[in-house]
Amino acid sequence: MQAVHVRPGGVPAIVEIPVPDPRPGEVLVRIAAAAVNPVDAFTAAGGPRDAGWVGPDAVLGLGWDLAGEVVAAGDGAAITPGTRVAAIVADPAIATFAQYVALPAADVAPIPDGIGTVDAAALPLASLTAAQALDLAGEPAGDLLITGAAGAVGGFAVPLAVRAGWSVTGLARSSDAEGLRALGAAPLADLAGGYDAALDTASIGEPVAATVRGGGTYIAVLPGTEPRTDRIRSVAVSVRADGARLASLFDLAAQGVLVPHVRATVPLARFDEALAAAAMRGARGKVVVVVA
């Protein structure tokens, strides 16, 4: 099978590796689509090795998101082959820019009828990050600022937060104001005001933390970037695979509460073009690698 790997001292490249066998509790998924995320540029540059997440000689795999079809199940994995599923794979050694992947059955969620496989690939990492970040905010307790409110994570966090009962202000470009109002958030084009909590999906940092009232909560989406302060609670989300939670998010997508946006699709053979397209600043919507 083909997969995109990054060898030490090298650049991302398509390699041929064996199709994995699902172990007990795992499923083998034939991948149809994998969205590109900011973490993929980090991985392509060898970031997980530099950060000490893996050893200096580790081979890295590109891709976290995936959508495809279960083709085999290990002992104890109660998912029928032929089921369309989506998931994230947070192991930096495993690629989802690939033709197949074996992963725990507990990590995958069925894709509801009516949601295309390419659209489904745009939902897992961003929506799980939004949902798990909002968990860190605790019980809805007033005013919540979400930066990057029209972006990949922010665009899911806004409707989830409104649905949970927060009074949401979304920081985004003025051209996104109408869309934010439609989601139930107050649009904000320039940072201002005071809030009980802030979810900083745009990774602005200290200026956002300064808007949080004393005793409130600041949530970063990049671990290690949260401001150090005793005035407020400052935390970061470390997204984890969760098939049951992802299934509930797909239910919301089927209801139209969450809407994945795909800007472009690129075949696996031209994955480098997908990485470049996803890096365009200010562009809305996901770039998705389509696996033939």
Tab-separated table of C-alpha atoms in Angstrom:
chain	number	residue	atom	x	y	z
A	1	MET	CA	0.000	0.000	0.000
A	2	GLN	CA	0.993	3.629	-0.386
A	3	ALA	CA	1.506	5.999	2.546
A	4	VAL	CA	3.189	9.377	3.028
A	5	HIS	CA	6.147	9.125	5.408
A	6	VAL	CA	8.796	11.554	6.601
A	7	ARG	CA	12.156	9.933	7.246
A	8	PRO	CA	14.792	11.619	9.447
A	9	GLY	CA	16.538	14.328	7.464
A	10	GLY	CA	14.171	13.848	4.546
A	11	VAL	CA	11.050	15.373	3.085
A	12	PRO	CA	7.554	13.817	2.919
A	13	ALA	CA	7.356	11.130	0.256
A	14	ILE	CA	5.033	8.347	-0.829
A	15	VAL	CA	6.412	4.957	0.156
A	16	GLU	CA	5.252	1.378	-0.257
A	17	ILE	CA	4.561	-0.462	3.009
A	18	PRO	CA	2.608	-3.620	3.881
A	19	VAL	CA	-1.131	-3.394	4.519
A	20	PRO	CA	-1.493	-3.722	8.312
A	21	ASP	CA	-3.406	-6.593	9.891
A	22	PRO	CA	-6.026	-5.518	12.440
A	23	ARG	CA	-5.220	-6.775	15.922
A	24	PRO	CA	-7.900	-7.772	18.453
A	25	GLY	CA	-10.212	-4.814	18.982
A	26	GLU	CA	-9.039	-3.075	15.813
A	27	VAL	CA	-10.522	-2.492	12.378
A	28	LEU	CA	-8.794	-2.141	9.027
A	29	VAL	CA	-10.081	0.889	7.129
A	30	ARG	CA	-9.618	1.520	3.431
A	31	ILE	CA	-9.082	5.274	3.437
A	32	ALA	CA	-10.996	7.315	0.866
A	33	ALA	CA	-10.215	10.831	2.083
A	34	ALA	CA	-8.029	12.598	4.649
A	35	ALA	CA	-8.257	16.296	5.481
A	36	VAL	CA	-5.136	18.429	5.783
A	37	ASN	CA	-4.636	20.150	9.150
A	38	PRO	CA	-2.017	22.591	10.514
A	39	VAL	CA	-0.413	19.729	12.453
A	40	ASP	CA	0.502	18.119	9.128
A	41	ALA	CA	2.869	20.974	8.251
A	42	PHE	CA	4.424	20.539	11.700
A	43	THR	CA	4.891	16.822	11.039
A	44	ALA	CA	6.235	17.388	7.520
A	45	ALA	CA	8.980	19.563	9.036
A	46	GLY	CA	9.927	16.840	11.537
A	47	GLY	CA	8.229	18.622	14.441
A	48	PRO	CA	7.284	15.520	16.474
A	49	ARG	CA	10.965	14.478	16.530
A	50	ASP	CA	12.124	17.985	17.486
A	51	ALA	CA	9.497	18.154	20.239
A	52	GLY	CA	10.557	14.798	21.688
A	53	TRP	CA	7.213	13.132	20.995
A	54	VAL	CA	9.113	10.337	19.221
A	55	GLY	CA	12.738	9.273	18.980
A	56	PRO	CA	15.169	11.157	16.722
A	57	ASP	CA	15.278	8.263	14.249
A	58	ALA	CA	11.513	7.727	14.072
A	59	VAL	CA	9.735	7.659	10.731
A	60	LEU	CA	6.702	9.965	10.807
A	61	GLY	CA	3.365	9.490	9.057
A	62	LEU	CA	1.422	12.417	7.614
A	63	GLY	CA	-2.261	12.891	8.377
A	64	TRP	CA	-4.596	12.723	11.379
A	65	ASP	CA	-8.098	12.801	9.857
A	66	LEU	CA	-9.539	9.960	7.833
A	67	ALA	CA	-12.792	8.802	6.294
A	68	GLY	CA	-13.285	5.507	4.521
A	69	GLU	CA	-14.722	2.013	4.758
A	70	VAL	CA	-14.068	-0.844	7.177
A	71	VAL	CA	-12.738	-3.810	5.193
A	72	ALA	CA	-11.774	-6.163	8.027
A	73	ALA	CA	-12.233	-6.429	11.778
A	74	GLY	CA	-10.063	-8.044	14.422
A	75	ASP	CA	-11.423	-10.252	17.187
A	76	GLY	CA	-13.795	-8.322	19.418
A	77	ALA	CA	-14.246	-5.391	17.029
A	78	ALA	CA	-18.008	-5.167	16.575
A	79	ILE	CA	-18.058	-3.163	13.354
A	80	THR	CA	-19.320	-4.740	10.161
A	81	PRO	CA	-17.052	-4.610	7.117
A	82	GLY	CA	-18.569	-2.241	4.577
A	83	THR	CA	-19.416	0.387	7.206
A	84	ARG	CA	-18.341	3.931	6.306
A	85	VAL	CA	-16.394	5.412	9.187
A	86	ALA	CA	-14.298	8.412	10.162
A	87	ALA	CA	-11.707	8.919	12.884
A	88	ILE	CA	-8.523	10.620	13.940
A	89	VAL	CA	-5.185	8.893	14.389
A	90	ALA	CA	-3.038	10.832	16.843
A	91	ASP	CA	0.014	8.549	16.558
A	92	PRO	CA	2.749	10.499	14.707
A	93	ALA	CA	4.145	7.236	13.331
A	94	ILE	CA	0.933	6.353	11.484
A	95	ALA	CA	-0.143	8.045	8.242
A	96	THR	CA	-3.706	8.743	7.176
A	97	PHE	CA	-2.433	10.131	3.891
A	98	ALA	CA	-2.433	6.454	3.004
A	99	GLN	CA	-4.517	3.711	1.450
A	100	TYR	CA	-5.185	1.718	4.626
A	101	VAL	CA	-4.910	2.093	8.372
A	102	ALA	CA	-5.559	-0.228	11.308
A	103	LEU	CA	-6.873	1.456	14.440
A	104	PRO	CA	-8.952	0.679	17.540
A	105	ALA	CA	-12.630	0.156	16.790
A	106	ALA	CA	-13.391	2.418	19.765
A	107	ASP	CA	-11.766	5.323	17.899
A	108	VAL	CA	-14.010	5.246	14.811
A	109	ALA	CA	-17.487	6.669	14.248
A	110	PRO	CA	-19.990	5.636	11.578
A	111	ILE	CA	-20.640	8.276	8.936
A	112	PRO	CA	-24.386	9.004	8.747
A	113	ASP	CA	-26.258	8.687	5.472
A	114	GLY	CA	-26.420	12.033	3.722
A	115	ILE	CA	-22.860	13.053	4.604
A	116	GLY	CA	-20.386	12.425	1.804
A	117	THR	CA	-17.098	10.733	2.567
A	118	VAL	CA	-15.036	13.764	1.522
A	119	ASP	CA	-17.090	16.078	3.734
A	120	ALA	CA	-16.826	13.545	6.559
A	121	ALA	CA	-13.033	13.699	6.365
A	122	ALA	CA	-13.175	17.428	7.186
A	123	LEU	CA	-14.919	16.929	10.517
A	124	PRO	CA	-13.060	14.630	12.984
A	125	LEU	CA	-9.973	16.510	14.187
A	126	ALA	CA	-11.481	19.996	14.100
A	127	SER	CA	-14.768	19.041	15.758
A	128	LEU	CA	-13.156	16.850	18.432
A	129	THR	CA	-10.699	19.645	19.214
A	130	ALA	CA	-13.582	22.106	19.563
A	131	ALA	CA	-15.655	19.781	21.731
A	132	GLN	CA	-12.798	18.723	24.003
A	133	ALA	CA	-11.595	22.315	24.347
A	134	LEU	CA	-15.057	23.409	25.448
A	135	ASP	CA	-15.009	20.630	28.040
A	136	LEU	CA	-12.056	22.438	29.618
A	137	ALA	CA	-14.154	25.583	29.958
A	138	GLY	CA	-16.426	23.755	32.382
A	139	GLU	CA	-20.116	24.433	32.839
A	140	PRO	CA	-21.388	27.353	30.740
A	141	ALA	CA	-20.991	30.367	32.991
A	142	GLY	CA	-21.523	33.534	31.012
A	143	ASP	CA	-19.548	35.146	28.241
A	144	LEU	CA	-17.226	33.110	26.015
A	145	LEU	CA	-14.863	34.575	23.427
A	146	ILE	CA	-13.879	32.324	20.527
A	147	THR	CA	-11.062	33.575	18.313
A	148	GLY	CA	-10.745	32.330	14.766
A	149	ALA	CA	-14.489	31.845	14.987
A	150	ALA	CA	-14.918	31.232	11.254
A	151	GLY	CA	-11.966	28.857	10.978
A	152	ALA	CA	-11.836	25.078	11.090
A	153	VAL	CA	-11.938	24.590	14.878
A	154	GLY	CA	-13.676	27.863	15.687
A	155	GLY	CA	-16.387	27.218	13.127
A	156	PHE	CA	-17.384	24.083	15.048
A	157	ALA	CA	-16.769	25.574	18.498
A	158	VAL	CA	-19.245	28.426	17.970
A	159	PRO	CA	-22.380	26.312	17.410
A	160	LEU	CA	-21.290	23.806	20.083
A	161	ALA	CA	-20.803	26.583	22.625
A	162	VAL	CA	-24.092	28.299	21.743
A	163	ARG	CA	-25.863	24.943	22.001
A	164	ALA	CA	-24.259	24.375	25.439
A	165	GLY	CA	-25.603	27.695	26.749
A	166	TRP	CA	-22.670	30.099	26.506
A	167	SER	CA	-23.157	33.691	25.399
A	168	VAL	CA	-20.662	33.575	22.536
A	169	THR	CA	-18.642	36.352	20.935
A	170	GLY	CA	-16.739	35.322	17.821
A	171	LEU	CA	-13.578	37.127	16.738
A	172	ALA	CA	-13.268	36.925	12.954
A	173	ARG	CA	-13.040	39.083	9.854
A	174	SER	CA	-15.879	41.536	9.326
A	175	SER	CA	-16.887	39.572	6.219
A	176	ASP	CA	-17.750	36.636	8.506
A	177	ALA	CA	-20.108	38.669	10.707
A	178	GLU	CA	-23.353	37.568	9.076
A	179	GLY	CA	-22.408	33.913	9.295
A	180	LEU	CA	-21.542	34.229	12.980
A	181	ARG	CA	-24.851	35.913	13.749
A	182	ALA	CA	-26.638	33.056	11.980
A	183	LEU	CA	-24.892	30.654	14.365
A	184	GLY	CA	-26.018	32.654	17.398
A	185	ALA	CA	-22.750	34.455	18.148
A	186	ALA	CA	-22.009	38.163	18.419
A	187	PRO	CA	-19.361	39.033	15.793
A	188	LEU	CA	-16.229	40.930	16.762
A	189	ALA	CA	-13.661	42.212	14.270
A	190	ASP	CA	-11.173	43.750	16.736
A	191	LEU	CA	-10.207	42.312	20.095
A	192	ALA	CA	-12.062	44.072	22.904
A	193	GLY	CA	-14.247	43.449	25.916
A	194	GLY	CA	-14.160	41.200	28.970
A	195	TYR	CA	-15.126	37.532	29.097
A	196	ASP	CA	-15.552	34.719	31.573
A	197	ALA	CA	-13.651	32.359	29.284
A	198	ALA	CA	-11.819	32.421	25.965
A	199	LEU	CA	-11.154	29.653	23.465
A	200	ASP	CA	-8.206	30.900	21.423
A	201	THR	CA	-8.384	28.823	18.246
A	202	ALA	CA	-6.397	31.518	16.414
A	203	SER	CA	-3.510	31.145	18.917
A	204	ILE	CA	-3.247	34.887	19.551
A	205	GLY	CA	-2.079	34.317	23.128
A	206	GLU	CA	-1.514	37.043	25.706
A	207	PRO	CA	-3.839	39.687	24.186
A	208	VAL	CA	-6.714	37.199	24.349
A	209	ALA	CA	-5.817	36.081	27.871
A	210	ALA	CA	-5.898	39.749	28.914
A	211	THR	CA	-9.601	39.931	28.000
A	212	VAL	CA	-10.485	37.104	30.419
A	213	ARG	CA	-11.847	38.301	33.731
A	214	GLY	CA	-10.006	37.325	36.907
A	215	GLY	CA	-10.655	33.719	37.832
A	216	GLY	CA	-11.823	32.904	34.311
A	217	THR	CA	-10.408	30.356	31.877
A	218	TYR	CA	-8.186	30.707	28.811
A	219	ILE	CA	-8.015	27.651	26.522
A	220	ALA	CA	-5.262	27.146	23.947
A	221	VAL	CA	-5.466	24.666	21.083
A	222	LEU	CA	-1.691	24.175	20.893
A	223	PRO	CA	-0.273	22.593	24.065
A	224	GLY	CA	2.606	24.627	25.405
A	225	THR	CA	1.359	27.945	24.034
A	226	GLU	CA	-0.977	28.826	26.890
A	227	PRO	CA	0.064	32.043	28.739
A	228	ARG	CA	1.571	31.572	32.184
A	229	THR	CA	-0.445	33.581	34.695
A	230	ASP	CA	-1.985	33.229	38.138
A	231	ARG	CA	-4.728	35.749	37.379
A	232	ILE	CA	-6.759	33.263	35.346
A	233	ARG	CA	-6.843	29.538	34.709
A	234	SER	CA	-4.785	28.847	31.581
A	235	VAL	CA	-5.049	25.416	29.953
A	236	ALA	CA	-4.567	23.713	26.585
A	237	VAL	CA	-6.489	20.947	24.866
A	238	SER	CA	-4.614	17.796	23.830
A	239	VAL	CA	-7.069	16.242	21.421
A	240	ARG	CA	-7.610	12.504	21.729
A	241	ALA	CA	-9.432	9.917	19.655
A	242	ASP	CA	-12.970	9.208	20.891
A	243	GLY	CA	-15.294	7.295	18.603
A	244	ALA	CA	-18.399	7.740	20.757
A	245	ARG	CA	-17.907	11.497	21.023
A	246	LEU	CA	-17.202	11.733	17.309
A	247	ALA	CA	-20.396	9.813	16.569
A	248	SER	CA	-22.363	12.414	18.544
A	249	LEU	CA	-20.686	15.177	16.531
A	250	PHE	CA	-21.610	13.431	13.291
A	251	ASP	CA	-25.206	13.270	14.551
A	252	LEU	CA	-25.092	17.057	14.899
A	253	ALA	CA	-23.657	17.325	11.398
A	254	ALA	CA	-26.518	15.202	10.076
A	255	GLN	CA	-28.912	17.658	11.767
A	256	GLY	CA	-27.144	20.630	10.169
A	257	VAL	CA	-25.788	21.980	13.464
A	258	LEU	CA	-22.197	21.365	12.386
A	259	VAL	CA	-21.319	22.004	8.757
A	260	PRO	CA	-17.968	20.801	7.369
A	261	HIS	CA	-16.569	22.960	4.582
A	262	VAL	CA	-14.282	21.546	1.890
A	263	ARG	CA	-12.438	24.051	-0.284
A	264	ALA	CA	-10.484	21.712	-2.519
A	265	THR	CA	-9.629	18.072	-3.104
A	266	VAL	CA	-6.228	16.819	-4.211
A	267	PRO	CA	-5.239	13.233	-5.127
A	268	LEU	CA	-2.812	11.374	-2.892
A	269	ALA	CA	-0.140	11.445	-5.602
A	270	ARG	CA	-0.073	15.268	-5.286
A	271	PHE	CA	-0.256	15.461	-1.482
A	272	ASP	CA	2.448	18.154	-1.524
A	273	GLU	CA	0.049	20.441	-3.390
A	274	ALA	CA	-2.548	19.770	-0.696
A	275	LEU	CA	-0.091	20.827	2.012
A	276	ALA	CA	0.719	24.024	0.105
A	277	ALA	CA	-2.948	24.843	-0.513
A	278	ALA	CA	-3.849	24.283	3.144
A	279	ALA	CA	-1.083	26.677	4.207
A	280	MET	CA	-2.659	29.621	2.370
A	281	ARG	CA	-3.437	32.187	5.068
A	282	GLY	CA	-7.010	33.376	5.336
A	283	ALA	CA	-8.506	30.727	3.037
A	284	ARG	CA	-11.746	29.202	4.286
A	285	GLY	CA	-12.550	25.501	4.146
A	286	LYS	CA	-10.524	22.310	4.318
A	287	VAL	CA	-8.222	20.853	1.706
A	288	VAL	CA	-8.814	17.104	1.475
A	289	VAL	CA	-6.461	14.456	0.126
A	290	VAL	CA	-8.493	11.956	-1.893
A	291	VAL	CA	-7.136	8.411	-1.965
A	292	ALA	CA	-7.898	6.451	-5.142
